[in-house]
Short mmCIF file of N, CA and C in Angstrom, two decimals:
data_model
loop_
_atom_site.label_atom_id
_atom_site.label_comp_id
_atom_site.label_asym_id
_atom_site.label_seq_id
_atom_site.Cartn_x
_atom_site.Cartn_y
_atom_site.Cartn_z
N MET I 183 7.12 -29.42 -4.43
CA MET I 183 7.66 -28.12 -4.04
C MET I 183 6.55 -27.28 -3.41
N ASN I 184 6.87 -26.62 -2.32
CA ASN I 184 5.91 -25.75 -1.65
C ASN I 184 5.88 -24.40 -2.36
N ASP I 185 4.72 -24.02 -2.84
CA ASP I 185 4.62 -22.74 -3.56
C ASP I 185 4.27 -21.58 -2.63
N ARG I 186 4.32 -21.81 -1.33
CA ARG I 186 4.02 -20.77 -0.35
C ARG I 186 5.30 -20.35 0.36
N VAL I 187 5.42 -19.05 0.58
CA VAL I 187 6.58 -18.51 1.30
C VAL I 187 6.11 -17.70 2.49
N ARG I 188 6.92 -17.69 3.53
CA ARG I 188 6.61 -16.91 4.74
C ARG I 188 6.79 -15.44 4.41
N VAL I 189 5.75 -14.66 4.68
CA VAL I 189 5.80 -13.22 4.45
C VAL I 189 5.65 -12.50 5.79
N TRP I 190 4.55 -12.73 6.46
CA TRP I 190 4.27 -12.01 7.70
C TRP I 190 4.62 -12.87 8.90
N ASP I 191 5.50 -12.35 9.74
CA ASP I 191 6.00 -13.11 10.89
C ASP I 191 4.93 -13.20 11.98
N PRO I 192 5.12 -14.12 12.93
CA PRO I 192 4.11 -14.32 13.98
C PRO I 192 3.80 -13.06 14.80
N LEU I 193 4.81 -12.28 15.14
CA LEU I 193 4.54 -11.07 15.94
C LEU I 193 3.72 -10.07 15.14
N GLN I 194 4.06 -9.89 13.88
CA GLN I 194 3.30 -8.96 13.04
C GLN I 194 1.83 -9.38 12.95
N ARG I 195 1.60 -10.67 12.79
CA ARG I 195 0.23 -11.17 12.70
C ARG I 195 -0.50 -11.04 14.03
N LEU I 196 0.19 -11.32 15.13
CA LEU I 196 -0.41 -11.16 16.45
C LEU I 196 -0.79 -9.71 16.70
N LEU I 197 0.10 -8.79 16.36
CA LEU I 197 -0.20 -7.36 16.53
C LEU I 197 -1.37 -6.94 15.64
N HIS I 198 -1.39 -7.42 14.39
CA HIS I 198 -2.48 -7.08 13.47
C HIS I 198 -3.82 -7.52 14.02
N TRP I 199 -3.93 -8.81 14.36
CA TRP I 199 -5.22 -9.33 14.82
C TRP I 199 -5.56 -8.82 16.21
N GLY I 200 -4.55 -8.60 17.05
CA GLY I 200 -4.81 -8.01 18.37
C GLY I 200 -5.37 -6.61 18.25
N LEU I 201 -4.79 -5.82 17.34
CA LEU I 201 -5.29 -4.46 17.15
C LEU I 201 -6.68 -4.46 16.54
N ALA I 202 -6.91 -5.35 15.59
CA ALA I 202 -8.25 -5.46 14.99
C ALA I 202 -9.27 -5.83 16.06
N GLY I 203 -8.94 -6.80 16.90
CA GLY I 203 -9.86 -7.22 17.95
C GLY I 203 -10.09 -6.14 19.00
N ALA I 204 -9.01 -5.50 19.44
CA ALA I 204 -9.15 -4.43 20.45
C ALA I 204 -9.98 -3.28 19.89
N THR I 205 -9.77 -2.95 18.63
CA THR I 205 -10.52 -1.86 18.01
C THR I 205 -12.00 -2.20 17.91
N ALA I 206 -12.31 -3.39 17.44
CA ALA I 206 -13.71 -3.81 17.31
C ALA I 206 -14.40 -3.84 18.68
N LEU I 207 -13.72 -4.41 19.67
CA LEU I 207 -14.32 -4.48 21.01
C LEU I 207 -14.45 -3.10 21.64
N CYS I 208 -13.49 -2.24 21.40
CA CYS I 208 -13.56 -0.87 21.93
C CYS I 208 -14.76 -0.14 21.33
N TRP I 209 -14.96 -0.30 20.05
CA TRP I 209 -16.11 0.32 19.38
C TRP I 209 -17.40 -0.25 19.95
N TRP I 210 -17.44 -1.57 20.14
CA TRP I 210 -18.63 -2.23 20.70
C TRP I 210 -18.89 -1.74 22.12
N ALA I 211 -17.86 -1.61 22.93
CA ALA I 211 -18.02 -1.22 24.34
C ALA I 211 -18.59 0.19 24.46
N GLY I 212 -18.08 1.10 23.65
CA GLY I 212 -18.56 2.48 23.66
C GLY I 212 -18.63 3.09 25.05
N GLU I 213 -19.48 4.06 25.20
CA GLU I 213 -19.64 4.75 26.49
C GLU I 213 -20.45 3.92 27.48
N GLU I 214 -21.24 2.98 26.97
CA GLU I 214 -22.09 2.17 27.85
C GLU I 214 -21.24 1.26 28.75
N ARG I 215 -20.07 0.88 28.28
CA ARG I 215 -19.15 0.03 29.04
C ARG I 215 -17.82 0.78 29.11
N LEU I 216 -17.84 1.93 29.73
CA LEU I 216 -16.72 2.87 29.67
C LEU I 216 -15.42 2.29 30.23
N ALA I 217 -15.48 1.58 31.35
CA ALA I 217 -14.24 1.01 31.91
C ALA I 217 -13.60 0.05 30.92
N LEU I 218 -14.40 -0.79 30.28
CA LEU I 218 -13.89 -1.72 29.27
C LEU I 218 -13.35 -0.94 28.07
N HIS I 219 -14.06 0.08 27.65
CA HIS I 219 -13.65 0.92 26.53
C HIS I 219 -12.27 1.53 26.80
N ILE I 220 -12.08 2.04 27.99
CA ILE I 220 -10.80 2.66 28.34
C ILE I 220 -9.68 1.61 28.37
N THR I 221 -9.95 0.47 28.98
CA THR I 221 -8.95 -0.60 29.03
C THR I 221 -8.56 -1.04 27.62
N LEU I 222 -9.54 -1.22 26.77
CA LEU I 222 -9.27 -1.61 25.39
C LEU I 222 -8.53 -0.51 24.63
N GLY I 223 -8.83 0.74 24.95
CA GLY I 223 -8.12 1.86 24.34
C GLY I 223 -6.64 1.83 24.69
N TYR I 224 -6.32 1.59 25.95
CA TYR I 224 -4.92 1.45 26.36
C TYR I 224 -4.27 0.25 25.67
N THR I 225 -5.02 -0.83 25.55
CA THR I 225 -4.51 -2.02 24.85
C THR I 225 -4.21 -1.68 23.40
N ALA I 226 -5.13 -0.99 22.74
CA ALA I 226 -4.92 -0.61 21.34
C ALA I 226 -3.72 0.32 21.21
N LEU I 227 -3.54 1.23 22.14
CA LEU I 227 -2.39 2.13 22.09
C LEU I 227 -1.09 1.34 22.25
N ALA I 228 -1.06 0.41 23.19
CA ALA I 228 0.14 -0.40 23.40
C ALA I 228 0.47 -1.22 22.15
N ILE I 229 -0.55 -1.80 21.53
CA ILE I 229 -0.32 -2.58 20.31
C ILE I 229 0.16 -1.67 19.18
N THR I 230 -0.43 -0.50 19.06
CA THR I 230 -0.03 0.46 18.03
C THR I 230 1.43 0.86 18.20
N LEU I 231 1.82 1.14 19.44
CA LEU I 231 3.22 1.50 19.69
C LEU I 231 4.15 0.33 19.40
N ALA I 232 3.75 -0.88 19.79
CA ALA I 232 4.57 -2.06 19.51
C ALA I 232 4.71 -2.26 18.01
N ARG I 233 3.62 -2.06 17.26
CA ARG I 233 3.68 -2.21 15.80
C ARG I 233 4.58 -1.15 15.20
N GLY I 234 4.54 0.05 15.77
CA GLY I 234 5.44 1.10 15.29
C GLY I 234 6.89 0.72 15.48
N VAL I 235 7.23 0.19 16.63
CA VAL I 235 8.60 -0.26 16.88
C VAL I 235 8.96 -1.39 15.93
N TRP I 236 8.05 -2.36 15.77
CA TRP I 236 8.30 -3.49 14.88
C TRP I 236 8.47 -3.03 13.43
N GLY I 237 7.86 -1.91 13.09
CA GLY I 237 8.03 -1.35 11.76
C GLY I 237 9.43 -0.83 11.49
N TRP I 238 10.20 -0.60 12.54
CA TRP I 238 11.59 -0.15 12.39
C TRP I 238 12.60 -1.28 12.57
N VAL I 239 12.29 -2.25 13.45
CA VAL I 239 13.29 -3.27 13.78
C VAL I 239 12.85 -4.68 13.43
N GLY I 240 11.68 -4.86 12.90
CA GLY I 240 11.14 -6.19 12.66
C GLY I 240 11.71 -6.88 11.44
N THR I 241 11.04 -7.94 11.06
CA THR I 241 11.44 -8.72 9.89
C THR I 241 11.21 -7.90 8.62
N PRO I 242 11.82 -8.29 7.51
CA PRO I 242 11.77 -7.44 6.30
C PRO I 242 10.37 -7.00 5.86
N TYR I 243 9.40 -7.89 5.86
CA TYR I 243 8.07 -7.49 5.40
C TYR I 243 7.29 -6.71 6.44
N ALA I 244 7.79 -6.66 7.67
CA ALA I 244 7.15 -5.87 8.72
C ALA I 244 7.69 -4.45 8.76
N ARG I 245 8.86 -4.23 8.21
CA ARG I 245 9.52 -2.92 8.28
C ARG I 245 8.88 -1.92 7.33
N PHE I 246 8.71 -0.70 7.83
CA PHE I 246 8.15 0.37 7.01
C PHE I 246 8.98 0.56 5.73
N ALA I 247 10.29 0.42 5.85
CA ALA I 247 11.16 0.59 4.68
C ALA I 247 10.84 -0.41 3.58
N GLY I 248 10.21 -1.53 3.93
CA GLY I 248 9.87 -2.54 2.94
C GLY I 248 8.54 -2.32 2.24
N PHE I 249 7.70 -1.41 2.79
CA PHE I 249 6.39 -1.25 2.16
C PHE I 249 5.87 0.18 2.10
N VAL I 250 6.60 1.14 2.59
CA VAL I 250 6.18 2.54 2.45
C VAL I 250 6.94 3.11 1.26
N PHE I 251 6.21 3.25 0.18
CA PHE I 251 6.78 3.66 -1.09
C PHE I 251 6.68 5.17 -1.26
N PRO I 252 7.55 5.76 -2.07
CA PRO I 252 7.45 7.20 -2.35
C PRO I 252 6.18 7.51 -3.15
N PRO I 253 5.71 8.75 -3.07
CA PRO I 253 4.48 9.13 -3.77
C PRO I 253 4.49 8.77 -5.26
N SER I 254 5.62 8.89 -5.92
CA SER I 254 5.67 8.56 -7.36
C SER I 254 5.33 7.09 -7.61
N ALA I 255 5.82 6.20 -6.74
CA ALA I 255 5.53 4.77 -6.88
C ALA I 255 4.06 4.48 -6.59
N VAL I 256 3.51 5.20 -5.61
CA VAL I 256 2.09 5.02 -5.29
C VAL I 256 1.24 5.48 -6.47
N GLY I 257 1.61 6.60 -7.07
CA GLY I 257 0.89 7.11 -8.24
C GLY I 257 0.95 6.14 -9.41
N ARG I 258 2.12 5.58 -9.66
CA ARG I 258 2.26 4.59 -10.75
C ARG I 258 1.41 3.36 -10.46
N TYR I 259 1.43 2.91 -9.20
CA TYR I 259 0.65 1.73 -8.85
C TYR I 259 -0.85 2.02 -9.04
N ALA I 260 -1.31 3.19 -8.60
CA ALA I 260 -2.72 3.56 -8.75
C ALA I 260 -3.10 3.62 -10.23
N ARG I 261 -2.23 4.20 -11.04
CA ARG I 261 -2.48 4.27 -12.49
C ARG I 261 -2.57 2.87 -13.08
N ASP I 262 -1.61 2.02 -12.72
CA ASP I 262 -1.62 0.64 -13.23
C ASP I 262 -2.85 -0.12 -12.74
N LEU I 263 -3.26 0.16 -11.52
CA LEU I 263 -4.46 -0.48 -10.96
C LEU I 263 -5.69 -0.11 -11.78
N LEU I 264 -5.82 1.17 -12.11
CA LEU I 264 -6.96 1.62 -12.92
C LEU I 264 -6.93 0.99 -14.32
N ARG I 265 -5.75 0.71 -14.81
CA ARG I 265 -5.59 0.07 -16.12
C ARG I 265 -5.67 -1.46 -16.03
N ARG I 266 -5.83 -1.95 -14.81
CA ARG I 266 -5.87 -3.38 -14.54
C ARG I 266 -4.56 -4.06 -14.93
N GLN I 267 -3.46 -3.34 -14.70
CA GLN I 267 -2.14 -3.85 -15.03
C GLN I 267 -1.20 -3.80 -13.81
N GLU I 268 -1.78 -3.70 -12.62
CA GLU I 268 -0.93 -3.60 -11.43
C GLU I 268 -0.20 -4.91 -11.19
N ARG I 269 1.01 -4.79 -10.66
CA ARG I 269 1.76 -6.00 -10.35
C ARG I 269 1.37 -6.50 -8.97
N ARG I 270 1.59 -7.76 -8.75
CA ARG I 270 1.32 -8.38 -7.46
C ARG I 270 2.56 -8.23 -6.58
N TYR I 271 2.35 -7.89 -5.34
CA TYR I 271 3.44 -7.75 -4.38
C TYR I 271 3.37 -8.89 -3.37
N LEU I 272 4.53 -9.37 -2.96
CA LEU I 272 4.55 -10.40 -1.95
C LEU I 272 4.14 -9.82 -0.60
N GLY I 273 4.63 -8.62 -0.28
CA GLY I 273 4.21 -7.91 0.93
C GLY I 273 3.09 -6.94 0.59
N HIS I 274 3.06 -5.81 1.26
CA HIS I 274 2.03 -4.80 0.98
C HIS I 274 2.32 -4.11 -0.35
N ASN I 275 1.26 -3.84 -1.10
CA ASN I 275 1.43 -3.04 -2.31
C ASN I 275 1.55 -1.57 -1.89
N PRO I 276 1.91 -0.66 -2.81
CA PRO I 276 2.13 0.73 -2.42
C PRO I 276 0.92 1.41 -1.75
N LEU I 277 -0.28 1.13 -2.21
CA LEU I 277 -1.46 1.71 -1.56
C LEU I 277 -1.69 1.08 -0.19
N GLY I 278 -1.53 -0.23 -0.10
CA GLY I 278 -1.69 -0.93 1.17
C GLY I 278 -0.67 -0.48 2.20
N GLY I 279 0.54 -0.21 1.77
CA GLY I 279 1.57 0.27 2.68
C GLY I 279 1.19 1.59 3.33
N TRP I 280 0.69 2.50 2.51
CA TRP I 280 0.28 3.80 3.06
C TRP I 280 -0.99 3.66 3.91
N MET I 281 -1.82 2.67 3.62
CA MET I 281 -2.98 2.42 4.47
C MET I 281 -2.54 1.99 5.86
N VAL I 282 -1.51 1.16 5.94
CA VAL I 282 -0.98 0.75 7.24
C VAL I 282 -0.55 1.99 8.03
N VAL I 283 0.18 2.88 7.38
CA VAL I 283 0.64 4.10 8.05
C VAL I 283 -0.56 4.94 8.51
N ALA I 284 -1.54 5.12 7.63
CA ALA I 284 -2.72 5.91 7.98
C ALA I 284 -3.47 5.29 9.15
N LEU I 285 -3.65 3.98 9.13
CA LEU I 285 -4.35 3.31 10.22
C LEU I 285 -3.61 3.46 11.55
N LEU I 286 -2.30 3.27 11.54
CA LEU I 286 -1.52 3.39 12.77
C LEU I 286 -1.52 4.81 13.32
N LEU I 287 -1.37 5.79 12.44
CA LEU I 287 -1.39 7.19 12.89
C LEU I 287 -2.76 7.59 13.42
N CYS I 288 -3.79 7.18 12.72
CA CYS I 288 -5.15 7.51 13.16
C CYS I 288 -5.46 6.82 14.49
N MET I 289 -5.06 5.56 14.62
CA MET I 289 -5.28 4.83 15.87
C MET I 289 -4.56 5.51 17.02
N ALA I 290 -3.33 5.93 16.80
CA ALA I 290 -2.58 6.62 17.85
C ALA I 290 -3.30 7.90 18.26
N PHE I 291 -3.82 8.65 17.29
CA PHE I 291 -4.54 9.89 17.59
C PHE I 291 -5.82 9.61 18.36
N VAL I 292 -6.56 8.59 17.95
CA VAL I 292 -7.78 8.20 18.67
C VAL I 292 -7.44 7.87 20.13
N CYS I 293 -6.40 7.09 20.32
CA CYS I 293 -6.02 6.67 21.68
C CYS I 293 -5.55 7.83 22.53
N VAL I 294 -4.74 8.71 21.96
CA VAL I 294 -4.22 9.85 22.73
C VAL I 294 -5.35 10.80 23.10
N THR I 295 -6.25 11.07 22.17
CA THR I 295 -7.37 11.96 22.51
C THR I 295 -8.31 11.30 23.51
N GLY I 296 -8.45 9.99 23.42
CA GLY I 296 -9.25 9.26 24.41
C GLY I 296 -8.62 9.37 25.79
N TYR I 297 -7.31 9.20 25.86
CA TYR I 297 -6.59 9.34 27.12
C TYR I 297 -6.78 10.76 27.68
N LEU I 298 -6.56 11.76 26.83
CA LEU I 298 -6.70 13.15 27.28
C LEU I 298 -8.07 13.40 27.91
N TYR I 299 -9.07 12.78 27.32
CA TYR I 299 -10.43 13.00 27.81
C TYR I 299 -10.65 12.41 29.20
N THR I 300 -9.76 11.52 29.63
CA THR I 300 -9.89 10.94 30.97
C THR I 300 -9.12 11.74 32.02
N THR I 301 -8.36 12.75 31.61
CA THR I 301 -7.56 13.52 32.57
C THR I 301 -8.38 14.69 33.12
N ASP I 302 -8.01 15.13 34.30
CA ASP I 302 -8.70 16.28 34.91
C ASP I 302 -8.57 17.52 34.05
N ARG I 303 -7.43 17.73 33.45
CA ARG I 303 -7.18 18.94 32.66
C ARG I 303 -8.06 19.02 31.40
N PHE I 304 -8.31 17.89 30.77
CA PHE I 304 -9.02 17.91 29.48
C PHE I 304 -10.42 17.32 29.52
N TRP I 305 -10.83 16.75 30.67
CA TRP I 305 -12.15 16.14 30.75
C TRP I 305 -13.23 17.20 30.54
N GLY I 306 -14.18 16.90 29.70
CA GLY I 306 -15.31 17.78 29.47
C GLY I 306 -15.07 18.86 28.42
N LEU I 307 -13.87 18.97 27.90
CA LEU I 307 -13.61 19.98 26.87
C LEU I 307 -14.16 19.50 25.53
N ALA I 308 -14.96 20.34 24.93
CA ALA I 308 -15.65 19.96 23.70
C ALA I 308 -14.68 19.59 22.58
N TRP I 309 -13.59 20.34 22.45
CA TRP I 309 -12.67 20.07 21.34
C TRP I 309 -11.98 18.71 21.49
N VAL I 310 -11.75 18.27 22.72
CA VAL I 310 -11.12 16.97 22.94
C VAL I 310 -12.10 15.86 22.57
N GLU I 311 -13.33 16.02 23.02
CA GLU I 311 -14.35 15.04 22.67
C GLU I 311 -14.57 14.99 21.16
N LEU I 312 -14.64 16.15 20.54
CA LEU I 312 -14.82 16.22 19.09
C LEU I 312 -13.64 15.57 18.35
N ALA I 313 -12.42 15.83 18.82
CA ALA I 313 -11.23 15.23 18.21
C ALA I 313 -11.27 13.71 18.36
N HIS I 314 -11.68 13.24 19.54
CA HIS I 314 -11.73 11.80 19.77
C HIS I 314 -12.81 11.15 18.90
N ARG I 315 -14.00 11.69 18.93
CA ARG I 315 -15.09 11.11 18.12
C ARG I 315 -14.80 11.21 16.63
N GLY I 316 -14.33 12.37 16.20
CA GLY I 316 -14.03 12.56 14.77
C GLY I 316 -12.95 11.61 14.28
N SER I 317 -11.89 11.45 15.07
CA SER I 317 -10.83 10.54 14.66
C SER I 317 -11.28 9.09 14.75
N ALA I 318 -12.16 8.77 15.70
CA ALA I 318 -12.68 7.40 15.79
C ALA I 318 -13.50 7.07 14.55
N TRP I 319 -14.33 8.01 14.10
CA TRP I 319 -15.11 7.76 12.88
C TRP I 319 -14.22 7.76 11.64
N THR I 320 -13.16 8.55 11.66
CA THR I 320 -12.19 8.48 10.57
C THR I 320 -11.55 7.10 10.53
N LEU I 321 -11.23 6.57 11.70
CA LEU I 321 -10.67 5.22 11.79
C LEU I 321 -11.64 4.19 11.23
N VAL I 322 -12.92 4.32 11.55
CA VAL I 322 -13.92 3.40 11.00
C VAL I 322 -13.89 3.45 9.47
N GLY I 323 -13.81 4.65 8.91
CA GLY I 323 -13.73 4.78 7.45
C GLY I 323 -12.48 4.16 6.88
N LEU I 324 -11.35 4.37 7.55
CA LEU I 324 -10.10 3.77 7.09
C LEU I 324 -10.15 2.25 7.16
N VAL I 325 -10.73 1.72 8.23
CA VAL I 325 -10.87 0.27 8.35
C VAL I 325 -11.75 -0.27 7.22
N ALA I 326 -12.82 0.43 6.91
CA ALA I 326 -13.69 0.00 5.81
C ALA I 326 -12.92 0.00 4.48
N LEU I 327 -12.13 1.04 4.24
CA LEU I 327 -11.32 1.09 3.02
C LEU I 327 -10.27 -0.03 3.01
N HIS I 328 -9.68 -0.29 4.18
CA HIS I 328 -8.69 -1.36 4.30
C HIS I 328 -9.32 -2.71 3.96
N VAL I 329 -10.47 -3.00 4.54
CA VAL I 329 -11.16 -4.26 4.27
C VAL I 329 -11.54 -4.35 2.79
N ALA I 330 -12.05 -3.25 2.24
CA ALA I 330 -12.40 -3.25 0.81
C ALA I 330 -11.17 -3.51 -0.06
N GLY I 331 -10.04 -2.91 0.31
CA GLY I 331 -8.80 -3.13 -0.43
C GLY I 331 -8.34 -4.57 -0.35
N VAL I 332 -8.47 -5.17 0.83
CA VAL I 332 -8.09 -6.58 1.00
C VAL I 332 -9.00 -7.48 0.16
N VAL I 333 -10.30 -7.21 0.19
CA VAL I 333 -11.24 -8.02 -0.60
C VAL I 333 -10.95 -7.85 -2.09
N PHE I 334 -10.77 -6.61 -2.52
CA PHE I 334 -10.50 -6.35 -3.94
C PHE I 334 -9.21 -7.02 -4.39
N THR I 335 -8.14 -6.84 -3.61
CA THR I 335 -6.85 -7.41 -3.98
C THR I 335 -6.89 -8.93 -3.93
N SER I 336 -7.60 -9.49 -2.97
CA SER I 336 -7.76 -10.94 -2.92
C SER I 336 -8.44 -11.45 -4.18
N TRP I 337 -9.48 -10.77 -4.59
CA TRP I 337 -10.21 -11.15 -5.80
C TRP I 337 -9.34 -10.94 -7.04
N ARG I 338 -8.71 -9.80 -7.12
CA ARG I 338 -7.94 -9.43 -8.31
C ARG I 338 -6.76 -10.37 -8.54
N HIS I 339 -6.10 -10.79 -7.47
CA HIS I 339 -4.93 -11.65 -7.61
C HIS I 339 -5.21 -13.11 -7.25
N ARG I 340 -6.50 -13.40 -7.06
CA ARG I 340 -6.94 -14.77 -6.75
C ARG I 340 -6.13 -15.36 -5.59
N GLU I 341 -6.15 -14.60 -4.49
CA GLU I 341 -5.37 -14.98 -3.32
C GLU I 341 -6.10 -14.53 -2.06
N ASN I 342 -6.29 -15.42 -1.13
CA ASN I 342 -7.00 -15.10 0.10
C ASN I 342 -6.04 -14.41 1.08
N LEU I 343 -6.09 -13.07 1.10
CA LEU I 343 -5.18 -12.31 1.95
C LEU I 343 -5.52 -12.45 3.43
N VAL I 344 -6.78 -12.69 3.75
CA VAL I 344 -7.15 -12.90 5.16
C VAL I 344 -6.50 -14.19 5.66
N ALA I 345 -6.60 -15.24 4.89
CA ALA I 345 -5.95 -16.50 5.26
C ALA I 345 -4.44 -16.32 5.36
N ALA I 346 -3.88 -15.53 4.44
CA ALA I 346 -2.43 -15.28 4.47
C ALA I 346 -2.03 -14.53 5.73
N MET I 347 -2.89 -13.64 6.23
CA MET I 347 -2.56 -12.91 7.44
C MET I 347 -2.69 -13.79 8.68
N PHE I 348 -3.43 -14.88 8.57
CA PHE I 348 -3.46 -15.86 9.66
C PHE I 348 -2.26 -16.80 9.58
N SER I 349 -1.96 -17.30 8.41
CA SER I 349 -0.89 -18.29 8.25
C SER I 349 0.49 -17.65 8.14
N GLY I 350 0.52 -16.41 7.64
CA GLY I 350 1.79 -15.75 7.39
C GLY I 350 2.39 -16.07 6.04
N ARG I 351 1.71 -16.91 5.27
CA ARG I 351 2.27 -17.38 4.00
C ARG I 351 1.43 -16.92 2.80
N LYS I 352 2.14 -16.63 1.72
CA LYS I 352 1.50 -16.30 0.45
C LYS I 352 2.13 -17.13 -0.65
N ARG I 353 1.43 -17.22 -1.76
CA ARG I 353 1.97 -18.00 -2.87
C ARG I 353 3.14 -17.25 -3.51
N ARG I 354 4.11 -18.02 -3.89
CA ARG I 354 5.36 -17.49 -4.42
C ARG I 354 5.22 -17.03 -5.87
N ALA I 355 4.47 -17.71 -6.66
CA ALA I 355 4.39 -17.48 -8.11
C ALA I 355 4.20 -16.01 -8.46
N GLU I 356 5.01 -15.53 -9.34
CA GLU I 356 4.94 -14.18 -9.88
C GLU I 356 5.18 -13.08 -8.87
N ALA I 357 5.47 -13.42 -7.65
CA ALA I 357 5.69 -12.39 -6.64
C ALA I 357 7.10 -11.87 -6.74
N GLN I 358 7.23 -10.58 -6.47
CA GLN I 358 8.53 -9.96 -6.47
C GLN I 358 8.69 -9.17 -5.19
N THR I 359 9.91 -9.06 -4.74
CA THR I 359 10.16 -8.20 -3.57
C THR I 359 9.99 -6.77 -4.02
N PRO I 360 9.26 -5.95 -3.25
CA PRO I 360 9.04 -4.57 -3.65
C PRO I 360 10.35 -3.81 -3.82
N SER I 361 10.40 -3.01 -4.85
CA SER I 361 11.54 -2.11 -5.02
C SER I 361 11.00 -0.69 -5.14
N HIS I 362 11.66 0.20 -4.49
CA HIS I 362 11.21 1.59 -4.49
C HIS I 362 11.79 2.21 -5.71
#
């Protein structure tokens, strides 16, 4: 019997890794490779928008309704986590679900402020540059928290979540479909 079940569909995984790659390359390109930075920024925005759409119409584990939990559930999960009694989720756990939302919103803000900075109307305005740089560094912090959460959860539940995001499959044992 196969103890692995499909959780993350191919499009969701493609969007995830595409956004991760575009973000990393955009950060690497910086102002020194501005044309590449801008192209990658548009790519990241397109992927972010596609992921947003997929969050409404995609497969069950890709839909926001499947992993964006109410604050009370997030609080209970955080409490249980501190007590080392958190349950394992087949999809995103309540904290991970809100991290997805935070990452997508922050990425959209980074991209929009980056775009604004390329327009005649907003080019050179200090507040636009500050908004773009500040949100970009906020995104770096969120990515670091996301990676730390993935590493911690992988360790805590003895499951390689990075491999699962490549294969789309997670182990079935003890997993439950999230309920709000």
